[in-house]
mmCIF file of C-alpha atoms and ligand atoms in Angstrom:
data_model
loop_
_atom_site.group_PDB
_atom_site.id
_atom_site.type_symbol
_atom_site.label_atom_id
_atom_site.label_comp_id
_atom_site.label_asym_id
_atom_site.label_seq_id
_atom_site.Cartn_x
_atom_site.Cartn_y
_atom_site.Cartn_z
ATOM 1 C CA UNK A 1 49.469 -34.389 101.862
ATOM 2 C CA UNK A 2 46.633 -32.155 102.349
ATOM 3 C CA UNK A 3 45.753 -29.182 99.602
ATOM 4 C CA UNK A 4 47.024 -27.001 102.456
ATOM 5 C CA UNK A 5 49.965 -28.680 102.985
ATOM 6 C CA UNK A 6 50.493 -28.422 99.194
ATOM 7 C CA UNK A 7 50.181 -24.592 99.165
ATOM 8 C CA UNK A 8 52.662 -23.617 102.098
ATOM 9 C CA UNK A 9 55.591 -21.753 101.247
ATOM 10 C CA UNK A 10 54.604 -20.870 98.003
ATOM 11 C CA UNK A 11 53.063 -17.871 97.141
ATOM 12 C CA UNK A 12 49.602 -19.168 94.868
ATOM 13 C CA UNK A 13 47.311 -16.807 93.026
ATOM 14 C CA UNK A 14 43.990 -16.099 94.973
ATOM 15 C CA UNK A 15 40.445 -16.134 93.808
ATOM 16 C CA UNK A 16 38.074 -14.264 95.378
ATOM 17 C CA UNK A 17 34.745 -15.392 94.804
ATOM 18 C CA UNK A 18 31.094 -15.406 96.252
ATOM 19 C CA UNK A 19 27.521 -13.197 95.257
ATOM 20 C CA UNK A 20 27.019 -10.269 93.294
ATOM 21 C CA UNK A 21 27.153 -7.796 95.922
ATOM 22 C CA UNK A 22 29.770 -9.043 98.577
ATOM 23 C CA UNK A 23 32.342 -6.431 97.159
ATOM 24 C CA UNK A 24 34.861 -8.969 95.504
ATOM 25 C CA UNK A 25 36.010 -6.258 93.192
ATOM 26 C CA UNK A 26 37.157 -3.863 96.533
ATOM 27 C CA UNK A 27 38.453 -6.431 98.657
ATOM 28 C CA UNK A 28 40.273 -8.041 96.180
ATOM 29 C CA UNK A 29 42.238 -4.240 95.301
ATOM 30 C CA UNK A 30 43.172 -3.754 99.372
ATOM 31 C CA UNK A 31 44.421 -7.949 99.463
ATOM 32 C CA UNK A 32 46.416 -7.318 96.432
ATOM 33 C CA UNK A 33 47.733 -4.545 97.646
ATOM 34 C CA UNK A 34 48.586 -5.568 101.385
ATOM 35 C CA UNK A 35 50.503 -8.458 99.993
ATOM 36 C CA UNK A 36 52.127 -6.509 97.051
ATOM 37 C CA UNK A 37 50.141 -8.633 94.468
ATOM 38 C CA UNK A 38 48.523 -7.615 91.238
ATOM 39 C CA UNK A 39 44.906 -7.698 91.237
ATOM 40 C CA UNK A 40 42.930 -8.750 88.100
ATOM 41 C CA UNK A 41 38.881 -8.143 87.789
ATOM 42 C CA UNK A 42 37.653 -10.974 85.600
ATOM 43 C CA UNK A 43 34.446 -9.066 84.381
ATOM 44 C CA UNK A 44 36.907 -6.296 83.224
ATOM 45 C CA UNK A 45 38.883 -8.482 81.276
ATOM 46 C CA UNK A 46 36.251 -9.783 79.994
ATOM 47 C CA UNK A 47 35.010 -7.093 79.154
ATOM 48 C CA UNK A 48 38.068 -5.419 77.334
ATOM 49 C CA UNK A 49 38.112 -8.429 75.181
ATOM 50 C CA UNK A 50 34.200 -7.922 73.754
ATOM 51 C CA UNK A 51 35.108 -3.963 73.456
ATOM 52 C CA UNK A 52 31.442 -4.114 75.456
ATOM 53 C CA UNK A 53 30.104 -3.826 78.820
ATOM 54 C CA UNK A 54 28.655 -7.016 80.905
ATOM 55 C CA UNK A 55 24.897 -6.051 79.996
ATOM 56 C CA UNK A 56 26.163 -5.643 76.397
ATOM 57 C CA UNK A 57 28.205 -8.803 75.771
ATOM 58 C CA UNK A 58 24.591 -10.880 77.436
ATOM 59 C CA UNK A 59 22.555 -8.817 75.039
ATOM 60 C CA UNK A 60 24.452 -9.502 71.551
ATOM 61 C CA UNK A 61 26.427 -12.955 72.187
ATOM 62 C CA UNK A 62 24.018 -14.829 75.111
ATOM 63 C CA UNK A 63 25.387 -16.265 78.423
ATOM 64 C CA UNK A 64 27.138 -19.165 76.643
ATOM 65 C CA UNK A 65 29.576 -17.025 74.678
ATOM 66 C CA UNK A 66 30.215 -14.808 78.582
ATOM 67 C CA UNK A 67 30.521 -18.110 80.339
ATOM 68 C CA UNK A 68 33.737 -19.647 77.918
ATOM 69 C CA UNK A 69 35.434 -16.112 77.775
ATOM 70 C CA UNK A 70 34.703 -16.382 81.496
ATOM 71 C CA UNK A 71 36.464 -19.792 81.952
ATOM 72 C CA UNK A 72 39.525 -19.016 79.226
ATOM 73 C CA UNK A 73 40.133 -16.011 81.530
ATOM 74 C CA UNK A 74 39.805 -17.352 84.495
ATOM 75 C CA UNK A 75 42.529 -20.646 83.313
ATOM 76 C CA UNK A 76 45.113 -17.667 82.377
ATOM 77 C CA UNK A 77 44.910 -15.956 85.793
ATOM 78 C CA UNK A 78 45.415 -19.570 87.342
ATOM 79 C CA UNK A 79 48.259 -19.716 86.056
ATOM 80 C CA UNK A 80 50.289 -17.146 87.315
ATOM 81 C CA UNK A 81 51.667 -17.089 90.794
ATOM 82 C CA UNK A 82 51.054 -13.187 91.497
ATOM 83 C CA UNK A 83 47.880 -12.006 91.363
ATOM 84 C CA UNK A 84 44.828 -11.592 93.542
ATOM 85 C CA UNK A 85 41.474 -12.223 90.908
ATOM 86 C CA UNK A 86 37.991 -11.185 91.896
ATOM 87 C CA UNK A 87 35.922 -13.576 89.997
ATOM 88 C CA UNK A 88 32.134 -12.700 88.755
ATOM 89 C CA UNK A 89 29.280 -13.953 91.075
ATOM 90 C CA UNK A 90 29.309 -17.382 88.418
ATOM 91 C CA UNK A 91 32.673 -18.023 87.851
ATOM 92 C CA UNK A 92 32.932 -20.354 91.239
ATOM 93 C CA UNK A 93 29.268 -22.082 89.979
ATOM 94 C CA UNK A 94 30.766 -24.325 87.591
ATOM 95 C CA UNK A 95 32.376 -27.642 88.207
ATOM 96 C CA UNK A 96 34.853 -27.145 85.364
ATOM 97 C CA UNK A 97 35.854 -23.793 86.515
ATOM 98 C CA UNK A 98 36.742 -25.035 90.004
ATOM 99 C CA UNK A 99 38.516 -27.664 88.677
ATOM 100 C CA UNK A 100 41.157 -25.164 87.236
ATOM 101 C CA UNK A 101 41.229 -23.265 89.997
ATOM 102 C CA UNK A 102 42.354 -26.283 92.251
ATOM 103 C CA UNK A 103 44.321 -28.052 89.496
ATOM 104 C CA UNK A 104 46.808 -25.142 89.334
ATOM 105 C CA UNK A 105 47.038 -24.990 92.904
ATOM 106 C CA UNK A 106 45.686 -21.247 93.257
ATOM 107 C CA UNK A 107 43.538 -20.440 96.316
ATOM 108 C CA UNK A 108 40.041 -19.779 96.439
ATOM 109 C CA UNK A 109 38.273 -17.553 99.390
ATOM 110 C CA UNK A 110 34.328 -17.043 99.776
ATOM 111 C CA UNK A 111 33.273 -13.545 100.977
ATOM 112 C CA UNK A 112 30.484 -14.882 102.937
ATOM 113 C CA UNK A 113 27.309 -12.586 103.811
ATOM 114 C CA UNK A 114 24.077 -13.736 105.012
ATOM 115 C CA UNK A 115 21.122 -13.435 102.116
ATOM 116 C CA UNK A 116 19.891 -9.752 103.693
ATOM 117 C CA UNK A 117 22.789 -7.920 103.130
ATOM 118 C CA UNK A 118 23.816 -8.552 100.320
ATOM 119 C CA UNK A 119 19.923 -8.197 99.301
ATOM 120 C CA UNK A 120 20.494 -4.702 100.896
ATOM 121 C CA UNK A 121 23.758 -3.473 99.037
ATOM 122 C CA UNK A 122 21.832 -4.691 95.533
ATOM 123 C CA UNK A 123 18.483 -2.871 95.824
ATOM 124 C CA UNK A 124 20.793 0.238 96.166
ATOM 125 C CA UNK A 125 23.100 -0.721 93.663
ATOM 126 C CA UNK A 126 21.586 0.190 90.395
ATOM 127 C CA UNK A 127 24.696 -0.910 87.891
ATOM 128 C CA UNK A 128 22.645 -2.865 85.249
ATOM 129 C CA UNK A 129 23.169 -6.767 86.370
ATOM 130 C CA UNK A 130 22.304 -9.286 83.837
ATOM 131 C CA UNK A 131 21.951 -12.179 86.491
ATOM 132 C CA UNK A 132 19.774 -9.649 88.546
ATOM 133 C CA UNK A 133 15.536 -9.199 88.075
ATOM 134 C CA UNK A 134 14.620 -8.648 91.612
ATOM 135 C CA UNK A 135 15.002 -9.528 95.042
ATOM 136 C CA UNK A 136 13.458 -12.752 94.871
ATOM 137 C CA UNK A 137 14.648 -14.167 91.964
ATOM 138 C CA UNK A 138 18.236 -13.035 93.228
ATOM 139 C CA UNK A 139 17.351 -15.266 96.600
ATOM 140 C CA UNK A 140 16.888 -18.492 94.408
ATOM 141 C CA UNK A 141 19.933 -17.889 92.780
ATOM 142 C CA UNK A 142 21.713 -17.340 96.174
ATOM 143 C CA UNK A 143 20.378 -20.322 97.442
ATOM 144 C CA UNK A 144 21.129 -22.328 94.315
ATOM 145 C CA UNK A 145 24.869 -21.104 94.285
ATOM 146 C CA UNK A 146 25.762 -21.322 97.855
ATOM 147 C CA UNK A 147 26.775 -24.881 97.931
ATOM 148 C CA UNK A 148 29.303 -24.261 94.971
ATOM 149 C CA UNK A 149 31.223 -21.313 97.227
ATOM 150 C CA UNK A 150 31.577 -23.382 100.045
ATOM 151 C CA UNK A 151 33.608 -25.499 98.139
ATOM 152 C CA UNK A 152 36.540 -22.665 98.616
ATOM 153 C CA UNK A 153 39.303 -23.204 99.936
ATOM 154 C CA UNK A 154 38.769 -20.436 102.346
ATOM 155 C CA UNK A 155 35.565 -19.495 103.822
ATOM 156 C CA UNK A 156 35.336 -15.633 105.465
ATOM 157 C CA UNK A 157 32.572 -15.256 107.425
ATOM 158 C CA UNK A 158 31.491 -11.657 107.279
ATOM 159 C CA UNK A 159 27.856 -9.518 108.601
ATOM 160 C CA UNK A 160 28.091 -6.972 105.433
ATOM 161 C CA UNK A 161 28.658 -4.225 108.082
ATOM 162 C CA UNK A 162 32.967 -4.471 107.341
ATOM 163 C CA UNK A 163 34.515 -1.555 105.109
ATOM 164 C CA UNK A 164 36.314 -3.651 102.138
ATOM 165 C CA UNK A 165 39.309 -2.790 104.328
ATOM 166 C CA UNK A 166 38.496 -4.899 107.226
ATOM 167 C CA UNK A 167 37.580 -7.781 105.176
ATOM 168 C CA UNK A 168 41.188 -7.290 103.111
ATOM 169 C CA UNK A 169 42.623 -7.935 106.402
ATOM 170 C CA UNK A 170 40.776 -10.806 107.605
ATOM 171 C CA UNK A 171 41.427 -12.317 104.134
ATOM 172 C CA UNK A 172 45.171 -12.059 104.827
ATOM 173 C CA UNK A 173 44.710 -13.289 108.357
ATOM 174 C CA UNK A 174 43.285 -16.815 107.212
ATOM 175 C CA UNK A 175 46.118 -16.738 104.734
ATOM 176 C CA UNK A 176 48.789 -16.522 106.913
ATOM 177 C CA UNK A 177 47.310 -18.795 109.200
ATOM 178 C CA UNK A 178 47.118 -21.439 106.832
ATOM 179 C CA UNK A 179 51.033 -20.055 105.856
ATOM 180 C CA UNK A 180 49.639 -19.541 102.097
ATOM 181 C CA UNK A 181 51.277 -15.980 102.192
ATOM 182 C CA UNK A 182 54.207 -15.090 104.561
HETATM 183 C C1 S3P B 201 27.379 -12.571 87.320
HETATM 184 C C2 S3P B 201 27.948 -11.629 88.147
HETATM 185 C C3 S3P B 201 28.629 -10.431 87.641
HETATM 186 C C4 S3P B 201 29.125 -10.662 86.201
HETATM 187 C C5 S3P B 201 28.012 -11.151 85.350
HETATM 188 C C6 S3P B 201 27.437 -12.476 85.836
HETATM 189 C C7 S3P B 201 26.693 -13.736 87.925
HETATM 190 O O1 S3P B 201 29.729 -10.103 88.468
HETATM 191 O O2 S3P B 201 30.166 -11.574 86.165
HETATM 192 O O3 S3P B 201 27.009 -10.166 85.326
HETATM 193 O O4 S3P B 201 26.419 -14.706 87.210
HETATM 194 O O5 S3P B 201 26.449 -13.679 89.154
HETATM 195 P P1 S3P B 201 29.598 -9.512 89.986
HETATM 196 O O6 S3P B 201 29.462 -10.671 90.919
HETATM 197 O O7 S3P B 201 30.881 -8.781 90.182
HETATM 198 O O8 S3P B 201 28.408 -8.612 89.992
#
């Protein structure tokens, strides 16, 4: 049976997931909310457990210590069977988080924008990114990450021009065509 197959009829938990930038944290509210779902931000929780914002918890503990809270957040939202999670721009990047992802059987869907705009919405964007220096560093890391998101289960094609609206709705669309949600 395919991992489609496996997922019809049952409602799954969804990850969104994809580049700083391609508004994971929006889309994922208006998807939870068309399909009556909770939705989780993974940086938040992360952050409520450090008592410290993103920079903050890079600054004092390093990457390393982000990166497990990271995955030991991400392997509780698995779990559950309600929730739509936007995940941060390197939770999808690592092998062993994917793993959990697809071992629990929740869904995973790639906002996918093309390098300028989400270059675009980050040059105005001026919230303090740890994973961020400048445009071209932020291209490598693009580049370097892209093969990792299209390993979702879901891939949503998108220009950058959509209001987080439209792309909640052509989120839902795949969903239902692949009967994940009813
Ligand atoms: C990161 C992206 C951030 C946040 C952290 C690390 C990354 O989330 O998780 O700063 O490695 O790309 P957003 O994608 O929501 O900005």
């Amino acid at each position: 049976m395919t991992a489609l197959g496996d997922t019809m009829d049952q409602m799954r938990s969804i990850f969104l997931v994809g580049f700083m930038g391609a508004g994971k944290s929006s889309v994922g509210a208006a998807v939870a909310r068309k399909l009556g779902l909770r939705f989780v931000d993974l940086d938040d929780e992360i952050q409520a457990r450090f008592d410290a914002t993103i920079p903050e918890i890079f600054e004092r503990h390093g990457e390393p210590a982000f990166r497990s809270a990271e995955r030991e957040e991400l392997a509780r939202f698995a779990d559950l069977d309600d929730v739509v999670v936007a995940t941060g721009g390197g939770a999808f990047c690592s092998e062993g988080n994917r793993e959990i992802i697809r071992r629990r059987g929740a869904l995973s869907v790639f906002l996918d924008l093309p390098w300028p705009a989400l270059r675009r919405r980050l040059a105005r964007d001026n919230r303090d990114r740890p994973k961020y220096a400048d445009a071209d560093q932020a291209e490598q890391l693009f580049d370097e990450r892209l093969p990792d998101y299209r390993r979702a289960s879901f891939i949503v094609t998108l220009d950058g021009a959509e209001s987080s609206e439209e792309v909640a709705v052509r989120v839902v669309e795949e969903l239902e065509e692949a009967s994940c949600v009813t």
